[in-house]
Amino acid sequence: MEYKSTDELIHEIKSATDFEDYLEKNKENMLCSDLAGHLNMLLSEKGMKKSEVIRRSLLGRAYVYKIFSGEKIPSRDKLLALAFGLGLSTEETRKMLKLSGNRELYARDERDALILFALQREKTIFETNELLYEHKLAILNTSKE
């Protein structure tokens, strides 16, 4: 399924005569209101299995399942690890952090800038942590909980 841009949705809102009809036509384009729902949507969109996300994120199996079920609210670092595990773009990562109530990645922050650099170049979490370490910045905390 191809998602509509925000501009396309705004145009449809302007021309809509009935809000319920607009919502029905665009329910797939609406953001999930909870983090677990959003993560499950991303998992589905990417055509991935949780086991692959676990392996690629370096997070513990039980912990990841609790995040996807809504039982656990992960820290910002754990969400960033999931971003690498899911192979998210910078925009997808930004949306996920915003939805979770965490601070978005900020290009003026050296650590965040390096993480943005790694995401844009589709680096693995291993490669990203190596770069963080080389620049004497805190690595992404993936300790199992």
N, CA and C atoms as an extended XYZ file, in Angstrom:
435
Properties=species:S:1:pos:R:3:atomname:S:1:resname:S:1:resid:I:1 pbc="F F F"
N         0.837       -1.188        0.000 N   MET     1
C         0.000        0.000        0.000 CA  MET     1
C         0.873        1.241        0.000 C   MET     1
N         0.506        2.228       -0.786 N   GLU     2
C         1.240        3.475       -0.821 CA  GLU     2
C         0.548        4.488        0.086 C   GLU     2
N         1.330        5.075        0.981 N   TYR     3
C         0.776        6.042        1.915 CA  TYR     3
C         0.751        7.423        1.294 C   TYR     3
N        -0.273        8.177        1.666 N   LYS     4
C        -0.418        9.536        1.167 CA  LYS     4
C         0.457       10.468        1.984 C   LYS     4
N         0.936       11.520        1.332 N   SER     5
C         1.736       12.519        2.029 CA  SER     5
C         0.817       13.371        2.907 C   SER     5
N         1.412       14.061        3.845 N   THR     6
C         0.648       14.960        4.714 CA  THR     6
C        -0.049       16.029        3.877 C   THR     6
N         0.639       16.541        2.852 N   ASP     7
C         0.035       17.556        1.971 CA  ASP     7
C        -1.198       17.000        1.257 C   ASP     7
N        -1.116       15.750        0.805 N   GLU     8
C        -2.269       15.122        0.141 CA  GLU     8
C        -3.434       14.994        1.119 C   GLU     8
N        -3.135       14.609        2.352 N   LEU     9
C        -4.194       14.467        3.360 CA  LEU     9
C        -4.818       15.819        3.691 C   LEU     9
N        -3.999       16.839        3.800 N   ILE    10
C        -4.514       18.189        4.080 CA  ILE    10
C        -5.425       18.642        2.944 C   ILE    10
N        -5.027       18.380        1.708 N   HIS    11
C        -5.862       18.733        0.558 CA  HIS    11
C        -7.210       18.012        0.631 C   HIS    11
N        -7.185       16.722        0.995 N   GLU    12
C        -8.433       15.956        1.101 CA  GLU    12
C        -9.319       16.481        2.237 C   GLU    12
N        -8.699       16.912        3.335 N   ILE    13
C        -9.486       17.482        4.443 CA  ILE    13
C       -10.202       18.740        3.966 C   ILE    13
N        -9.486       19.579        3.232 N   LYS    14
C       -10.074       20.828        2.726 CA  LYS    14
C       -11.264       20.573        1.816 C   LYS    14
N       -11.171       19.510        1.030 N   SER    15
C       -12.254       19.252        0.075 CA  SER    15
C       -13.314       18.283        0.608 C   SER    15
N       -13.106       17.740        1.797 N   ALA    16
C       -14.054       16.770        2.358 CA  ALA    16
C       -15.346       17.463        2.779 C   ALA    16
N       -16.444       16.793        2.538 N   THR    17
C       -17.736       17.308        2.991 CA  THR    17
C       -18.198       16.576        4.242 C   THR    17
N       -17.618       15.394        4.475 N   ASP    18
C       -18.000       14.593        5.633 CA  ASP    18
C       -16.732       14.016        6.276 C   ASP    18
N       -16.506       14.342        7.542 N   PHE    19
C       -15.288       13.900        8.224 CA  PHE    19
C       -15.238       12.390        8.388 C   PHE    19
N       -16.368       11.773        8.701 N   GLU    20
C       -16.394       10.314        8.863 CA  GLU    20
C       -15.979        9.620        7.568 C   GLU    20
N       -16.444       10.141        6.442 N   ASP    21
C       -16.071        9.594        5.139 CA  ASP    21
C       -14.564        9.751        4.916 C   ASP    21
N       -14.034       10.930        5.261 N   TYR    22
C       -12.589       11.173        5.143 CA  TYR    22
C       -11.806       10.158        5.973 C   TYR    22
N       -12.215        9.960        7.219 N   LEU    23
C       -11.518        9.006        8.092 CA  LEU    23
C       -11.578        7.591        7.541 C   LEU    23
N       -12.722        7.195        7.059 N   GLU    24
C       -12.878        5.844        6.508 CA  GLU    24
C       -11.949        5.628        5.310 C   GLU    24
N       -11.865        6.619        4.441 N   LYS    25
C       -11.024        6.509        3.247 CA  LYS    25
C        -9.532        6.545        3.581 C   LYS    25
N        -9.183        7.122        4.728 N   ASN    26
C        -7.770        7.343        5.043 CA  ASN    26
C        -7.300        6.677        6.335 C   ASN    26
N        -8.046        5.690        6.825 N   LYS    27
C        -7.657        5.092        8.114 CA  LYS    27
C        -6.265        4.470        8.073 C   LYS    27
N        -5.829        3.955        6.910 N   GLU    28
C        -4.492        3.376        6.808 CA  GLU    28
C        -3.397        4.437        6.863 C   GLU    28
N        -3.775        5.687        6.627 N   ASN    29
C        -2.808        6.782        6.624 CA  ASN    29
C        -2.696        7.488        7.973 C   ASN    29
N        -3.532        7.103        8.916 N   MET    30
C        -3.521        7.749       10.224 CA  MET    30
C        -2.440        7.125       11.108 C   MET    30
N        -1.856        7.957       11.962 N   LEU    31
C        -0.865        7.464       12.910 CA  LEU    31
C        -1.546        6.623       13.971 C   LEU    31
N        -0.848        5.613       14.420 N   CYS    32
C        -1.344        4.846       15.562 CA  CYS    32
C        -1.216        5.740       16.781 C   CYS    32
N        -2.129        5.613       17.699 N   SER    33
C        -2.092        6.483       18.869 CA  SER    33
C        -1.189        5.939       19.969 C   SER    33
N        -0.756        4.692       19.832 N   ASP    34
C         0.130        4.139       20.848 CA  ASP    34
C         1.388        3.571       20.190 C   ASP    34
N         2.461        3.541       20.959 N   LEU    35
C         3.752        3.099       20.454 CA  LEU    35
C         3.711        1.654       19.977 C   LEU    35
N         3.126        0.768       20.759 N   ALA    36
C         3.078       -0.651       20.377 CA  ALA    36
C         2.372       -0.827       19.038 C   ALA    36
N         1.260       -0.139       18.848 N   GLY    37
C         0.543       -0.223       17.579 CA  GLY    37
C         1.385        0.288       16.424 C   GLY    37
N         2.098        1.375       16.674 N   HIS    38
C         2.958        1.961       15.641 CA  HIS    38
C         4.090        1.001       15.283 C   HIS    38
N         4.713        0.405       16.288 N   LEU    39
C         5.808       -0.530       16.040 CA  LEU    39
C         5.323       -1.755       15.278 C   LEU    39
N         4.158       -2.258       15.635 N   ASN    40
C         3.602       -3.409       14.919 CA  ASN    40
C         3.266       -3.050       13.474 C   ASN    40
N         2.806       -1.824       13.252 N   MET    41
C         2.538       -1.362       11.891 CA  MET    41
C         3.848       -1.320       11.095 C   MET    41
N         4.917       -0.787       11.709 N   LEU    42
C         6.212       -0.725       11.034 CA  LEU    42
C         6.728       -2.124       10.716 C   LEU    42
N         6.571       -3.034       11.667 N   LEU    43
C         7.001       -4.419       11.477 CA  LEU    43
C         6.296       -5.018       10.252 C   LEU    43
N         5.007       -4.778       10.158 N   SER    44
C         4.214       -5.277        9.041 CA  SER    44
C         4.643       -4.620        7.729 C   SER    44
N         4.810       -3.294        7.748 N   GLU    45
C         5.222       -2.558        6.551 CA  GLU    45
C         6.561       -3.053        6.023 C   GLU    45
N         7.470       -3.361        6.936 N   LYS    46
C         8.821       -3.795        6.548 CA  LYS    46
C         8.857       -5.277        6.168 C   LYS    46
N         7.760       -5.987        6.448 N   GLY    47
C         7.713       -7.410        6.143 CA  GLY    47
C         8.729       -8.204        6.950 C   GLY    47
N         8.929       -7.786        8.189 N   MET    48
C         9.940       -8.414        9.038 CA  MET    48
C         9.293       -9.261       10.130 C   MET    48
N        10.091      -10.126       10.703 N   LYS    49
C         9.679      -10.907       11.865 CA  LYS    49
C        10.342      -10.309       13.089 C   LYS    49
N         9.703      -10.460       14.227 N   LYS    50
C        10.275       -9.936       15.462 CA  LYS    50
C        11.653      -10.531       15.732 C   LYS    50
N        11.836      -11.798       15.380 N   SER    51
C        13.137      -12.444       15.606 CA  SER    51
C        14.251      -11.720       14.852 C   SER    51
N        13.953      -11.228       13.654 N   GLU    52
C        14.945      -10.479       12.881 CA  GLU    52
C        15.236       -9.125       13.523 C   GLU    52
N        14.189       -8.472       14.009 N   VAL    53
C        14.356       -7.181       14.690 CA  VAL    53
C        15.190       -7.373       15.954 C   VAL    53
N        14.931       -8.449       16.685 N   ILE    54
C        15.684       -8.743       17.905 CA  ILE    54
C        17.160       -8.912       17.574 C   ILE    54
N        17.446       -9.704       16.560 N   ARG    55
C        18.839       -9.957       16.166 CA  ARG    55
C        19.525       -8.665       15.726 C   ARG    55
N        18.840       -7.864       14.940 N   ARG    56
C        19.444       -6.648       14.387 CA  ARG    56
C        19.510       -5.493       15.382 C   ARG    56
N        18.712       -5.555       16.443 N   SER    57
C        18.686       -4.457       17.427 CA  SER    57
C        19.577       -4.726       18.628 C   SER    57
N        19.960       -5.972       18.829 N   LEU    58
C        20.759       -6.413       19.986 CA  LEU    58
C        19.987       -6.352       21.298 C   LEU    58
N        18.682       -6.221       21.232 N   LEU    59
C        17.861       -6.177       22.439 CA  LEU    59
C        17.421       -7.588       22.814 C   LEU    59
N        17.088       -7.776       24.071 N   GLY    60
C        16.647       -9.079       24.544 CA  GLY    60
C        15.298       -9.474       23.974 C   GLY    60
N        15.145      -10.763       23.720 N   ARG    61
C        13.927      -11.303       23.110 CA  ARG    61
C        12.681      -10.959       23.921 C   ARG    61
N        12.693      -11.301       25.200 N   ALA    62
C        11.518      -11.064       26.053 CA  ALA    62
C        11.194       -9.574       26.130 C   ALA    62
N        12.234       -8.759       26.215 N   TYR    63
C        12.043       -7.313       26.308 CA  TYR    63
C        11.373       -6.771       25.037 C   TYR    63
N        11.838       -7.209       23.865 N   VAL    64
C        11.258       -6.743       22.599 CA  VAL    64
C         9.796       -7.167       22.499 C   VAL    64
N         9.498       -8.395       22.882 N   TYR    65
C         8.098       -8.852       22.835 CA  TYR    65
C         7.228       -7.999       23.760 C   TYR    65
N         7.763       -7.600       24.917 N   LYS    66
C         7.000       -6.747       25.837 CA  LYS    66
C         6.782       -5.355       25.255 C   LYS    66
N         7.770       -4.845       24.520 N   ILE    67
C         7.620       -3.536       23.872 CA  ILE    67
C         6.519       -3.616       22.812 C   ILE    67
N         6.561       -4.654       21.980 N   PHE    68
C         5.578       -4.799       20.899 CA  PHE    68
C         4.175       -5.091       21.423 C   PHE    68
N         4.070       -5.621       22.631 N   SER    69
C         2.745       -5.881       23.201 CA  SER    69
C         2.244       -4.699       24.032 C   SER    69
N         3.106       -3.708       24.250 N   GLY    70
C         2.715       -2.536       25.032 CA  GLY    70
C         2.944       -2.691       26.524 C   GLY    70
N         3.548       -3.798       26.944 N   GLU    71
C         3.814       -4.020       28.373 CA  GLU    71
C         4.975       -3.178       28.887 C   GLU    71
N         5.915       -2.858       28.012 N   LYS    72
C         7.102       -2.069       28.389 CA  LYS    72
C         7.167       -0.814       27.545 C   LYS    72
N         7.558        0.272       28.182 N   ILE    73
C         7.821        1.522       27.476 CA  ILE    73
C         9.346        1.673       27.444 C   ILE    73
N         9.932        1.573       26.250 N   PRO    74
C        11.393        1.601       26.160 CA  PRO    74
C        11.973        3.000       26.294 C   PRO    74
N        13.236        3.042       26.702 N   SER    75
C        13.975        4.307       26.759 CA  SER    75
C        14.273        4.779       25.335 C   SER    75
N        14.774        5.975       25.220 N   ARG    76
C        15.118        6.531       23.907 CA  ARG    76
C        16.171        5.656       23.212 C   ARG    76
N        17.196        5.225       23.948 N   ASP    77
C        18.236        4.375       23.356 CA  ASP    77
C        17.665        3.050       22.860 C   ASP    77
N        16.741        2.472       23.609 N   LYS    78
C        16.140        1.200       23.185 CA  LYS    78
C        15.318        1.412       21.913 C   LYS    78
N        14.629        2.554       21.828 N   LEU    79
C        13.873        2.868       20.607 CA  LEU    79
C        14.816        3.056       19.425 C   LEU    79
N        15.953        3.690       19.661 N   LEU    80
C        16.923        3.857       18.584 CA  LEU    80
C        17.478        2.504       18.153 C   LEU    80
N        17.689        1.608       19.113 N   ALA    81
C        18.129        0.251       18.772 CA  ALA    81
C        17.064       -0.432       17.905 C   ALA    81
N        15.792       -0.237       18.260 N   LEU    82
C        14.702       -0.800       17.442 CA  LEU    82
C        14.687       -0.180       16.044 C   LEU    82
N        15.012        1.107       15.955 N   ALA    83
C        15.076        1.762       14.645 CA  ALA    83
C        16.099        1.063       13.756 C   ALA    83
N        17.245        0.726       14.324 N   PHE    84
C        18.260        0.000       13.561 CA  PHE    84
C        17.778       -1.421       13.271 C   PHE    84
N        17.129       -2.033       14.237 N   GLY    85
C        16.610       -3.384       14.045 CA  GLY    85
C        15.560       -3.464       12.961 C   GLY    85
N        14.727       -2.438       12.871 N   LEU    86
C        13.666       -2.388       11.859 CA  LEU    86
C        14.144       -1.805       10.532 C   LEU    86
N        15.373       -1.275       10.525 N   GLY    87
C        15.876       -0.642        9.299 CA  GLY    87
C        15.111        0.614        8.944 C   GLY    87
N        14.785        1.425        9.959 N   LEU    88
C        13.988        2.628        9.729 CA  LEU    88
C        14.804        3.735        9.082 C   LEU    88
N        14.121        4.556        8.328 N   SER    89
C        14.722        5.766        7.764 CA  SER    89
C        14.790        6.815        8.880 C   SER    89
N        15.455        7.916        8.596 N   THR    90
C        15.516        8.985        9.599 CA  THR    90
C        14.116        9.538        9.877 C   THR    90
N        13.292        9.653        8.837 N   GLU    91
C        11.925       10.168        9.012 CA  GLU    91
C        11.085        9.207        9.848 C   GLU    91
N        11.192        7.911        9.579 N   GLU    92
C        10.456        6.913       10.356 CA  GLU    92
C        10.919        6.905       11.806 C   GLU    92
N        12.220        7.083       12.013 N   THR    93
C        12.767        7.144       13.375 CA  THR    93
C        12.261        8.384       14.095 C   THR    93
N        12.240        9.502       13.378 N   ARG    94
C        11.739       10.756       13.959 CA  ARG    94
C        10.297       10.589       14.425 C   ARG    94
N         9.460        9.996       13.574 N   LYS    95
C         8.051        9.799       13.918 CA  LYS    95
C         7.907        8.884       15.132 C   LYS    95
N         8.697        7.818       15.170 N   MET    96
C         8.623        6.874       16.277 CA  MET    96
C         9.009        7.552       17.593 C   MET    96
N        10.093        8.322       17.576 N   LEU    97
C        10.521        9.015       18.788 CA  LEU    97
C         9.469       10.033       19.235 C   LEU    97
N         8.918       10.763       18.284 N   LYS    98
C         7.892       11.767       18.593 CA  LYS    98
C         6.661       11.102       19.198 C   LYS    98
N         6.202       10.025       18.588 N   LEU    99
C         5.028        9.311       19.091 CA  LEU    99
C         5.256        8.788       20.510 C   LEU    99
N         6.482        8.374       20.802 N   SER   100
C         6.790        7.803       22.116 CA  SER   100
C         6.970        8.874       23.193 C   SER   100
N         7.004       10.141       22.794 N   GLY   101
C         7.194       11.220       23.750 CA  GLY   101
C         8.661       11.504       24.034 C   GLY   101
N         9.554       10.898       23.270 N   ASN   102
C        10.988       11.132       23.429 CA  ASN   102
C        11.442       12.271       22.539 C   ASN   102
N        12.588       12.816       22.887 N   ARG   103
C        13.195       13.883       22.096 CA  ARG   103
C        13.617       13.308       20.750 C   ARG   103
N        13.297       14.033       19.685 N   GLU   104
C        13.695       13.603       18.346 CA  GLU   104
C        15.203       13.754       18.191 C   GLU   104
N        15.755       13.119       17.177 N   LEU   105
C        17.176       13.263       16.894 CA  LEU   105
C        17.440       14.699       16.457 C   LEU   105
N        18.473       15.298       17.032 N   TYR   106
C        18.764       16.712       16.830 CA  TYR   106
C        20.142       16.843       16.196 C   TYR   106
N        20.209       17.391       14.997 N   ALA   107
C        21.455       17.460       14.235 CA  ALA   107
C        22.532       18.308       14.904 C   ALA   107
N        22.161       19.176       15.847 N   ARG   108
C        23.161       19.996       16.549 CA  ARG   108
C        23.784       19.270       17.748 C   ARG   108
N        23.208       18.146       18.108 N   ASP   109
C        23.754       17.315       19.177 CA  ASP   109
C        24.707       16.312       18.527 C   ASP   109
N        25.963       16.279       18.974 N   GLU   110
C        26.972       15.459       18.307 CA  GLU   110
C        26.590       13.979       18.246 C   GLU   110
N        26.104       13.439       19.340 N   ARG   111
C        25.718       12.018       19.367 CA  ARG   111
C        24.530       11.768       18.431 C   ARG   111
N        23.518       12.624       18.512 N   ASP   112
C        22.357       12.491       17.635 CA  ASP   112
C        22.767       12.639       16.166 C   ASP   112
N        23.683       13.572       15.882 N   ALA   113
C        24.134       13.783       14.503 CA  ALA   113
C        24.807       12.522       13.967 C   ALA   113
N        25.596       11.879       14.796 N   LEU   114
C        26.255       10.649       14.364 CA  LEU   114
C        25.219        9.541       14.118 C   LEU   114
N        24.208        9.463       14.975 N   ILE   115
C        23.148        8.462       14.795 CA  ILE   115
C        22.371        8.752       13.514 C   ILE   115
N        22.082       10.018       13.234 N   LEU   116
C        21.426       10.397       11.979 CA  LEU   116
C        22.291        9.992       10.776 C   LEU   116
N        23.581       10.256       10.881 N   PHE   117
C        24.537        9.883        9.834 CA  PHE   117
C        24.463        8.382        9.578 C   PHE   117
N        24.461        7.593       10.649 N   ALA   118
C        24.425        6.126       10.533 CA  ALA   118
C        23.096        5.643        9.939 C   ALA   118
N        21.989        6.222       10.395 N   LEU   119
C        20.680        5.833        9.857 CA  LEU   119
C        20.590        6.127        8.366 C   LEU   119
N        21.065        7.301        7.963 N   GLN   120
C        20.990        7.688        6.557 CA  GLN   120
C        21.826        6.777        5.669 C   GLN   120
N        22.873        6.208        6.233 N   ARG   121
C        23.757        5.329        5.469 CA  ARG   121
C        23.472        3.849        5.709 C   ARG   121
N        22.335        3.601        6.388 N   GLU   122
C        21.870        2.232        6.657 CA  GLU   122
C        22.929        1.375        7.335 C   GLU   122
N        23.627        1.982        8.290 N   LYS   123
C        24.627        1.255        9.075 CA  LYS   123
C        23.906        0.333       10.052 C   LYS   123
N        24.599       -0.706       10.481 N   THR   124
C        24.048       -1.588       11.501 CA  THR   124
C        24.250       -0.953       12.864 C   THR   124
N        23.620       -1.512       13.863 N   ILE   125
C        23.819       -1.008       15.217 CA  ILE   125
C        25.260       -1.257       15.671 C   ILE   125
N        25.866       -2.359       15.222 N   PHE   126
C        27.278       -2.619       15.532 CA  PHE   126
C        28.158       -1.503       14.984 C   PHE   126
N        27.957       -1.184       13.701 N   GLU   127
C        28.749       -0.135       13.057 CA  GLU   127
C        28.520        1.222       13.722 C   GLU   127
N        27.277        1.482       14.102 N   THR   128
C        26.939        2.755       14.741 CA  THR   128
C        27.610        2.860       16.103 C   THR   128
N        27.539        1.803       16.893 N   ASN   129
C        28.189        1.822       18.208 CA  ASN   129
C        29.700        1.958       18.078 C   ASN   129
N        30.271        1.364       17.039 N   GLU   130
C        31.704        1.522       16.784 CA  GLU   130
C        32.046        2.980       16.520 C   GLU   130
N        31.240        3.629       15.667 N   LEU   131
C        31.455        5.049       15.375 CA  LEU   131
C        31.281        5.908       16.630 C   LEU   131
N        30.257        5.614       17.405 N   LEU   132
C        30.038        6.362       18.656 CA  LEU   132
C        31.243        6.213       19.576 C   LEU   132
N        31.725        4.994       19.721 N   TYR   133
C        32.875        4.717       20.588 CA  TYR   133
C        34.119        5.455       20.091 C   TYR   133
N        34.363        5.403       18.781 N   GLU   134
C        35.531        6.078       18.190 CA  GLU   134
C        35.492        7.585       18.434 C   GLU   134
N        34.299        8.142       18.509 N   HIS   135
C        34.145        9.590       18.733 CA  HIS   135
C        33.938        9.932       20.213 C   HIS   135
N        34.193        8.946       21.063 N   LYS   136
C        34.083        9.122       22.519 CA  LYS   136
C        32.694        9.594       22.947 C   LYS   136
N        31.685        9.011       22.281 N   LEU   137
C        30.291        9.295       22.609 CA  LEU   137
C        29.667        8.029       23.174 C   LEU   137
N        28.645        8.193       23.986 N   ALA   138
C        27.985        7.040       24.605 CA  ALA   138
C        27.376        6.147       23.528 C   ALA   138
N        27.689        4.847       23.603 N   ILE   139
C        27.107        3.903       22.656 CA  ILE   139
C        25.638        3.705       22.983 C   ILE   139
N        24.894        3.165       22.033 N   LEU   140
C        23.480        2.894       22.261 CA  LEU   140
C        23.349        1.792       23.301 C   LEU   140
N        22.599        2.047       24.323 N   ASN   141
C        22.398        1.083       25.410 CA  ASN   141
C        21.402        0.030       24.967 C   ASN   141
N        21.904       -1.176       24.787 N   THR   142
C        21.043       -2.286       24.374 CA  THR   142
C        21.009       -3.375       25.436 C   THR   142
N        21.433       -3.031       26.659 N   SER   143
C        21.464       -4.057       27.703 CA  SER   143
C        20.082       -4.669       27.856 C   SER   143
N        20.078       -5.963       28.051 N   LYS   144
C        18.807       -6.701       28.148 CA  LYS   144
C        18.166       -6.434       29.499 C   LYS   144
N        16.868       -6.237       29.453 N   GLU   145
C        16.140       -5.943       30.701 CA  GLU   145
C        15.212       -7.058       31.061 C   GLU   145
